[in-house]
């Protein structure tokens, strides 16, 4: 049975796309430009924090045991294993944002998207596509956050995610993140009707 999740407030946004495609970059930019409009759904993960990441803001960093217990207790709307770590969206993370009447932003992988599609959340699905696999690899390497093993796993996964993103039925919009400014303008234009609705 699909997990029950309340559909309070504005429609949430789900950002998806290969690791390194620019989801976090564009999410941070739109949240910064429209303060008070969006709220981030803080996921749980078993991966270690990267330098500069803050517990409770970027993720809730938890052990595998804690995460597995939460999943079996039904605390998560969706969860997935990505590059050897568990990630998941708790019901609380989404409901906390919805209760404040903000547009809830989820940043999740394609496994999560497939699971969310089986729930009553009814979000808008946005796919962030890199201009090419070569550029994706350059950007991921340039970010300097991954070991060679993690980078390899992420690039293998990226191929399948690109295929899933190329099916026009799976997403409401696909944005090619080549030039950052252009990708951001496209995202902003697409979201403007939702932003105006919240600002009414
Ligand atoms: N259009 C762009 N041009 C050049 N560099 C970019 C562009 N967009 C993002 N980047 C850079 O690419 C790297 C990956 O971007 P980002 O971390 O936002 O990706 P992501 O999709 O959130 O990745 P993950 O899923 O691993 O969290 C970052 O170093 C970011 O600064
Ligand atoms: N299914 C879910 N995927 C998630 C969640 N939070 C993040 N992610 C995705 O994981 C990868 C890797 O993220 P990183 O921060 O380690 O680079 C990326 O594709 C995210 O979108 C979640 O709660 N559920």
mmCIF file of C-alpha atoms and ligand atoms in Angstrom:
data_model
loop_
_atom_site.group_PDB
_atom_site.id
_atom_site.type_symbol
_atom_site.label_atom_id
_atom_site.label_comp_id
_atom_site.label_asym_id
_atom_site.label_seq_id
_atom_site.Cartn_x
_atom_site.Cartn_y
_atom_site.Cartn_z
ATOM 1 C CA UNK A 1 0.000 0.000 0.000
ATOM 2 C CA UNK A 2 1.229 3.532 -0.786
ATOM 3 C CA UNK A 3 2.555 5.367 2.298
ATOM 4 C CA UNK A 4 0.080 7.949 3.590
ATOM 5 C CA UNK A 5 1.381 11.494 3.409
ATOM 6 C CA UNK A 6 -0.747 14.543 3.886
ATOM 7 C CA UNK A 7 -1.143 16.867 0.904
ATOM 8 C CA UNK A 8 -1.130 20.070 2.980
ATOM 9 C CA UNK A 9 0.008 23.339 1.387
ATOM 10 C CA UNK A 10 1.486 23.974 -2.063
ATOM 11 C CA UNK A 11 2.596 21.152 -4.382
ATOM 12 C CA UNK A 12 6.109 19.963 -3.489
ATOM 13 C CA UNK A 13 8.962 19.906 -6.015
ATOM 14 C CA UNK A 14 11.087 16.839 -6.618
ATOM 15 C CA UNK A 15 14.546 17.494 -8.073
ATOM 16 C CA UNK A 16 16.246 14.498 -9.596
ATOM 17 C CA UNK A 17 19.245 13.966 -11.869
ATOM 18 C CA UNK A 18 22.636 12.284 -11.850
ATOM 19 C CA UNK A 19 25.017 13.079 -9.033
ATOM 20 C CA UNK A 20 26.901 16.185 -10.174
ATOM 21 C CA UNK A 21 24.169 17.427 -12.534
ATOM 22 C CA UNK A 22 23.732 20.587 -10.460
ATOM 23 C CA UNK A 23 20.595 19.953 -8.379
ATOM 24 C CA UNK A 24 21.989 21.370 -5.107
ATOM 25 C CA UNK A 25 23.504 24.371 -6.907
ATOM 26 C CA UNK A 26 20.182 25.345 -8.499
ATOM 27 C CA UNK A 27 18.136 24.562 -5.383
ATOM 28 C CA UNK A 28 20.389 26.807 -3.270
ATOM 29 C CA UNK A 29 20.108 29.608 -5.834
ATOM 30 C CA UNK A 30 16.294 29.543 -6.058
ATOM 31 C CA UNK A 31 15.913 29.268 -2.274
ATOM 32 C CA UNK A 32 18.240 32.211 -1.821
ATOM 33 C CA UNK A 33 16.497 34.384 -4.424
ATOM 34 C CA UNK A 34 13.002 33.663 -3.071
ATOM 35 C CA UNK A 35 13.459 33.651 0.691
ATOM 36 C CA UNK A 36 10.506 32.308 2.643
ATOM 37 C CA UNK A 37 8.919 30.637 -0.396
ATOM 38 C CA UNK A 38 10.669 27.278 -0.332
ATOM 39 C CA UNK A 39 11.587 24.838 2.418
ATOM 40 C CA UNK A 40 14.068 22.001 1.955
ATOM 41 C CA UNK A 41 13.087 18.461 2.888
ATOM 42 C CA UNK A 42 16.125 17.399 4.913
ATOM 43 C CA UNK A 43 16.805 13.762 4.073
ATOM 44 C CA UNK A 44 18.449 11.161 6.263
ATOM 45 C CA UNK A 45 21.633 9.492 5.073
ATOM 46 C CA UNK A 46 24.224 7.028 6.314
ATOM 47 C CA UNK A 47 27.014 8.729 4.349
ATOM 48 C CA UNK A 48 29.507 10.915 6.197
ATOM 49 C CA UNK A 49 29.134 14.699 6.074
ATOM 50 C CA UNK A 50 31.331 16.527 3.547
ATOM 51 C CA UNK A 51 33.360 19.521 4.699
ATOM 52 C CA UNK A 52 30.968 22.423 5.165
ATOM 53 C CA UNK A 53 27.814 20.309 5.380
ATOM 54 C CA UNK A 54 25.695 20.808 8.490
ATOM 55 C CA UNK A 55 23.791 18.088 10.343
ATOM 56 C CA UNK A 56 20.078 18.889 10.300
ATOM 57 C CA UNK A 57 20.457 21.349 7.406
ATOM 58 C CA UNK A 58 22.000 19.403 4.531
ATOM 59 C CA UNK A 59 21.089 15.967 5.866
ATOM 60 C CA UNK A 60 20.352 14.152 9.096
ATOM 61 C CA UNK A 61 23.483 12.009 9.334
ATOM 62 C CA UNK A 62 22.616 8.719 10.996
ATOM 63 C CA UNK A 63 23.997 5.220 11.403
ATOM 64 C CA UNK A 64 22.777 2.324 9.274
ATOM 65 C CA UNK A 65 21.075 0.827 12.357
ATOM 66 C CA UNK A 66 19.146 4.020 13.133
ATOM 67 C CA UNK A 67 18.098 4.424 9.503
ATOM 68 C CA UNK A 68 16.989 0.797 9.133
ATOM 69 C CA UNK A 69 14.970 1.051 12.342
ATOM 70 C CA UNK A 70 13.260 4.231 11.102
ATOM 71 C CA UNK A 71 12.444 2.566 7.785
ATOM 72 C CA UNK A 72 10.951 -0.514 9.464
ATOM 73 C CA UNK A 73 8.937 1.762 11.805
ATOM 74 C CA UNK A 74 7.318 3.360 8.727
ATOM 75 C CA UNK A 75 8.904 6.775 9.317
ATOM 76 C CA UNK A 76 10.006 7.208 5.689
ATOM 77 C CA UNK A 77 7.998 8.053 2.574
ATOM 78 C CA UNK A 78 10.794 6.578 0.474
ATOM 79 C CA UNK A 79 14.325 5.320 0.873
ATOM 80 C CA UNK A 80 17.062 3.990 -1.377
ATOM 81 C CA UNK A 81 20.612 2.721 -1.440
ATOM 82 C CA UNK A 82 22.820 5.017 -3.517
ATOM 83 C CA UNK A 83 26.553 4.558 -4.012
ATOM 84 C CA UNK A 84 26.696 2.198 -1.017
ATOM 85 C CA UNK A 85 24.796 4.426 1.433
ATOM 86 C CA UNK A 86 21.179 4.659 2.555
ATOM 87 C CA UNK A 87 19.187 7.815 1.846
ATOM 88 C CA UNK A 88 15.565 8.548 2.681
ATOM 89 C CA UNK A 89 12.837 11.152 3.008
ATOM 90 C CA UNK A 90 11.056 11.038 6.348
ATOM 91 C CA UNK A 91 7.386 11.948 6.581
ATOM 92 C CA UNK A 92 8.386 14.516 9.219
ATOM 93 C CA UNK A 93 10.846 16.241 6.852
ATOM 94 C CA UNK A 94 8.099 16.900 4.317
ATOM 95 C CA UNK A 95 5.333 17.647 6.808
ATOM 96 C CA UNK A 96 7.462 20.194 8.701
ATOM 97 C CA UNK A 97 7.823 22.223 5.492
ATOM 98 C CA UNK A 98 4.215 21.775 4.409
ATOM 99 C CA UNK A 99 2.944 22.943 7.796
ATOM 100 C CA UNK A 100 4.728 26.276 7.244
ATOM 101 C CA UNK A 101 2.894 26.656 3.905
ATOM 102 C CA UNK A 102 6.169 26.738 1.938
ATOM 103 C CA UNK A 103 6.904 24.850 -1.287
ATOM 104 C CA UNK A 104 8.692 21.710 -0.147
ATOM 105 C CA UNK A 105 11.800 20.796 -2.176
ATOM 106 C CA UNK A 106 12.998 17.193 -2.300
ATOM 107 C CA UNK A 107 16.393 16.282 -3.818
ATOM 108 C CA UNK A 108 16.239 12.541 -4.488
ATOM 109 C CA UNK A 109 17.480 9.869 -6.888
ATOM 110 C CA UNK A 110 15.429 7.975 -9.488
ATOM 111 C CA UNK A 111 14.648 5.097 -7.100
ATOM 112 C CA UNK A 112 13.071 7.672 -4.787
ATOM 113 C CA UNK A 113 11.146 9.243 -7.682
ATOM 114 C CA UNK A 114 9.618 5.870 -8.568
ATOM 115 C CA UNK A 115 8.557 5.349 -4.946
ATOM 116 C CA UNK A 116 7.177 8.881 -4.561
ATOM 117 C CA UNK A 117 5.046 8.298 -7.665
ATOM 118 C CA UNK A 118 3.244 5.559 -5.687
ATOM 119 C CA UNK A 119 2.321 7.930 -2.842
ATOM 120 C CA UNK A 120 -0.301 10.658 -2.541
ATOM 121 C CA UNK A 121 2.340 13.432 -2.414
ATOM 122 C CA UNK A 122 1.636 14.576 -6.010
ATOM 123 C CA UNK A 123 4.766 16.710 -6.526
ATOM 124 C CA UNK A 124 6.084 18.444 -9.633
ATOM 125 C CA UNK A 125 8.968 16.353 -11.016
ATOM 126 C CA UNK A 126 12.070 18.195 -12.307
ATOM 127 C CA UNK A 127 14.969 16.405 -13.984
ATOM 128 C CA UNK A 128 18.373 18.078 -14.096
ATOM 129 C CA UNK A 129 20.426 16.836 -17.007
ATOM 130 C CA UNK A 130 24.146 17.467 -17.540
ATOM 131 C CA UNK A 131 25.138 18.490 -21.086
ATOM 132 C CA UNK A 132 27.122 15.241 -21.505
ATOM 133 C CA UNK A 133 28.594 12.387 -19.484
ATOM 134 C CA UNK A 134 32.056 13.875 -20.016
ATOM 135 C CA UNK A 135 31.032 17.206 -18.493
ATOM 136 C CA UNK A 136 29.275 15.384 -15.644
ATOM 137 C CA UNK A 137 32.488 13.537 -14.798
ATOM 138 C CA UNK A 138 34.534 16.756 -14.970
ATOM 139 C CA UNK A 139 32.106 18.515 -12.604
ATOM 140 C CA UNK A 140 31.989 15.634 -10.145
ATOM 141 C CA UNK A 141 35.788 15.424 -10.129
ATOM 142 C CA UNK A 142 36.009 19.206 -9.827
ATOM 143 C CA UNK A 143 33.731 19.157 -6.768
ATOM 144 C CA UNK A 144 36.431 17.107 -5.066
ATOM 145 C CA UNK A 145 34.052 15.297 -2.714
ATOM 146 C CA UNK A 146 34.224 11.723 -3.966
ATOM 147 C CA UNK A 147 36.752 8.935 -3.696
ATOM 148 C CA UNK A 148 37.650 7.228 -6.984
ATOM 149 C CA UNK A 149 35.375 4.320 -5.971
ATOM 150 C CA UNK A 150 32.411 6.567 -5.162
ATOM 151 C CA UNK A 151 32.957 8.551 -8.368
ATOM 152 C CA UNK A 152 32.928 5.338 -10.403
ATOM 153 C CA UNK A 153 29.699 4.122 -8.754
ATOM 154 C CA UNK A 154 28.019 7.490 -9.295
ATOM 155 C CA UNK A 155 28.967 7.577 -12.985
ATOM 156 C CA UNK A 156 27.674 4.023 -13.570
ATOM 157 C CA UNK A 157 24.383 4.951 -11.870
ATOM 158 C CA UNK A 158 24.241 8.181 -13.882
ATOM 159 C CA UNK A 159 23.846 6.241 -17.144
ATOM 160 C CA UNK A 160 20.637 4.556 -15.941
ATOM 161 C CA UNK A 161 19.379 7.812 -14.441
ATOM 162 C CA UNK A 162 19.911 9.612 -17.774
ATOM 163 C CA UNK A 163 17.807 6.946 -19.480
ATOM 164 C CA UNK A 164 15.033 7.326 -16.914
ATOM 165 C CA UNK A 165 15.193 11.097 -17.371
ATOM 166 C CA UNK A 166 14.921 10.807 -21.144
ATOM 167 C CA UNK A 167 11.400 9.328 -20.942
ATOM 168 C CA UNK A 168 9.108 12.362 -21.292
ATOM 169 C CA UNK A 169 6.453 10.653 -19.151
ATOM 170 C CA UNK A 170 8.649 10.575 -16.061
ATOM 171 C CA UNK A 171 9.215 14.321 -15.471
ATOM 172 C CA UNK A 172 7.250 17.552 -15.827
ATOM 173 C CA UNK A 173 10.367 19.349 -17.075
ATOM 174 C CA UNK A 174 13.890 18.383 -18.076
ATOM 175 C CA UNK A 175 16.455 21.170 -17.711
ATOM 176 C CA UNK A 176 19.841 20.807 -19.380
ATOM 177 C CA UNK A 177 22.363 22.377 -17.029
ATOM 178 C CA UNK A 178 24.993 23.563 -19.509
ATOM 179 C CA UNK A 179 25.429 27.261 -18.717
ATOM 180 C CA UNK A 180 24.355 27.796 -15.107
ATOM 181 C CA UNK A 181 22.632 31.149 -15.761
ATOM 182 C CA UNK A 182 20.544 29.728 -18.585
ATOM 183 C CA UNK A 183 19.536 26.651 -16.571
ATOM 184 C CA UNK A 184 18.582 28.872 -13.650
ATOM 185 C CA UNK A 185 16.463 31.178 -15.845
ATOM 186 C CA UNK A 186 14.635 28.164 -17.243
ATOM 187 C CA UNK A 187 13.996 26.820 -13.752
ATOM 188 C CA UNK A 188 12.814 30.203 -12.487
ATOM 189 C CA UNK A 189 10.410 30.686 -15.409
ATOM 190 C CA UNK A 190 8.980 27.227 -14.894
ATOM 191 C CA UNK A 191 8.465 27.802 -11.160
ATOM 192 C CA UNK A 192 7.161 31.381 -11.374
ATOM 193 C CA UNK A 193 3.429 30.454 -11.400
ATOM 194 C CA UNK A 194 3.937 28.359 -8.241
ATOM 195 C CA UNK A 195 5.991 31.114 -6.583
ATOM 196 C CA UNK A 196 3.296 33.695 -7.381
ATOM 197 C CA UNK A 197 0.620 31.427 -5.940
ATOM 198 C CA UNK A 198 2.516 31.216 -2.613
ATOM 199 C CA UNK A 199 3.170 34.983 -2.563
ATOM 200 C CA UNK A 200 -0.542 35.850 -3.065
HETATM 201 N N1 LIG B 1 26.269 24.881 -15.070
HETATM 202 C C1 LIG B 1 27.367 24.576 -14.380
HETATM 203 N N2 LIG B 1 28.578 24.847 -14.900
HETATM 204 C C2 LIG B 1 29.718 24.515 -14.240
HETATM 205 N N3 LIG B 1 29.747 23.900 -13.042
HETATM 206 C C3 LIG B 1 28.556 23.595 -12.474
HETATM 207 C C4 LIG B 1 27.321 23.908 -13.112
HETATM 208 N N4 LIG B 1 26.320 23.473 -12.304
HETATM 209 C C5 LIG B 1 26.904 22.928 -11.235
HETATM 210 N N5 LIG B 1 28.239 23.006 -11.319
HETATM 211 C C6 LIG B 1 29.239 22.472 -10.377
HETATM 212 O O1 LIG B 1 29.180 21.051 -10.526
HETATM 213 C C7 LIG B 1 29.369 20.403 -9.267
HETATM 214 C C8 LIG B 1 28.177 19.488 -8.988
HETATM 215 O O2 LIG B 1 27.032 20.288 -8.737
HETATM 216 P P1 LIG B 1 26.043 19.934 -7.554
HETATM 217 O O3 LIG B 1 26.797 19.591 -6.315
HETATM 218 O O4 LIG B 1 25.047 21.032 -7.475
HETATM 219 O O5 LIG B 1 25.373 18.612 -8.158
HETATM 220 P P2 LIG B 1 24.248 17.681 -7.550
HETATM 221 O O6 LIG B 1 23.387 17.263 -8.664
HETATM 222 O O7 LIG B 1 23.575 18.352 -6.407
HETATM 223 O O8 LIG B 1 25.094 16.443 -7.023
HETATM 224 P P3 LIG B 1 24.717 15.330 -5.904
HETATM 225 O O9 LIG B 1 23.538 14.592 -6.400
HETATM 226 O O10 LIG B 1 25.951 14.503 -5.800
HETATM 227 O O11 LIG B 1 24.414 16.069 -4.623
HETATM 228 C C9 LIG B 1 29.546 21.498 -8.232
HETATM 229 O O12 LIG B 1 30.933 21.674 -7.997
HETATM 230 C C10 LIG B 1 28.942 22.736 -8.908
HETATM 231 O O13 LIG B 1 29.553 23.933 -8.461
HETATM 232 N N1 LIG B 2 15.997 8.340 -2.794
HETATM 233 C C1 LIG B 2 16.634 9.342 -2.178
HETATM 234 N N2 LIG B 2 17.724 9.887 -2.740
HETATM 235 C C2 LIG B 2 18.313 10.907 -2.107
HETATM 236 C C3 LIG B 2 17.845 11.414 -0.887
HETATM 237 N N3 LIG B 2 18.660 12.431 -0.494
HETATM 238 C C4 LIG B 2 19.584 12.560 -1.452
HETATM 239 N N4 LIG B 2 19.388 11.649 -2.432
HETATM 240 C C5 LIG B 2 20.157 11.455 -3.659
HETATM 241 O O1 LIG B 2 21.343 10.771 -3.357
HETATM 242 C C6 LIG B 2 22.306 11.070 -4.351
HETATM 243 C C7 LIG B 2 23.632 11.351 -3.723
HETATM 244 O O2 LIG B 2 23.569 12.492 -2.897
HETATM 245 P P1 LIG B 2 24.915 13.069 -2.240
HETATM 246 O O3 LIG B 2 24.459 14.199 -1.354
HETATM 247 O O4 LIG B 2 25.576 11.956 -1.485
HETATM 248 O O5 LIG B 2 25.780 13.534 -3.384
HETATM 249 C C8 LIG B 2 21.756 12.249 -5.165
HETATM 250 O O6 LIG B 2 21.260 11.745 -6.386
HETATM 251 C C9 LIG B 2 20.601 12.727 -4.324
HETATM 252 O O7 LIG B 2 19.568 13.284 -5.114
HETATM 253 C C10 LIG B 2 16.678 10.817 -0.317
HETATM 254 O O8 LIG B 2 16.185 11.197 0.739
HETATM 255 N N5 LIG B 2 16.122 9.800 -1.012
#
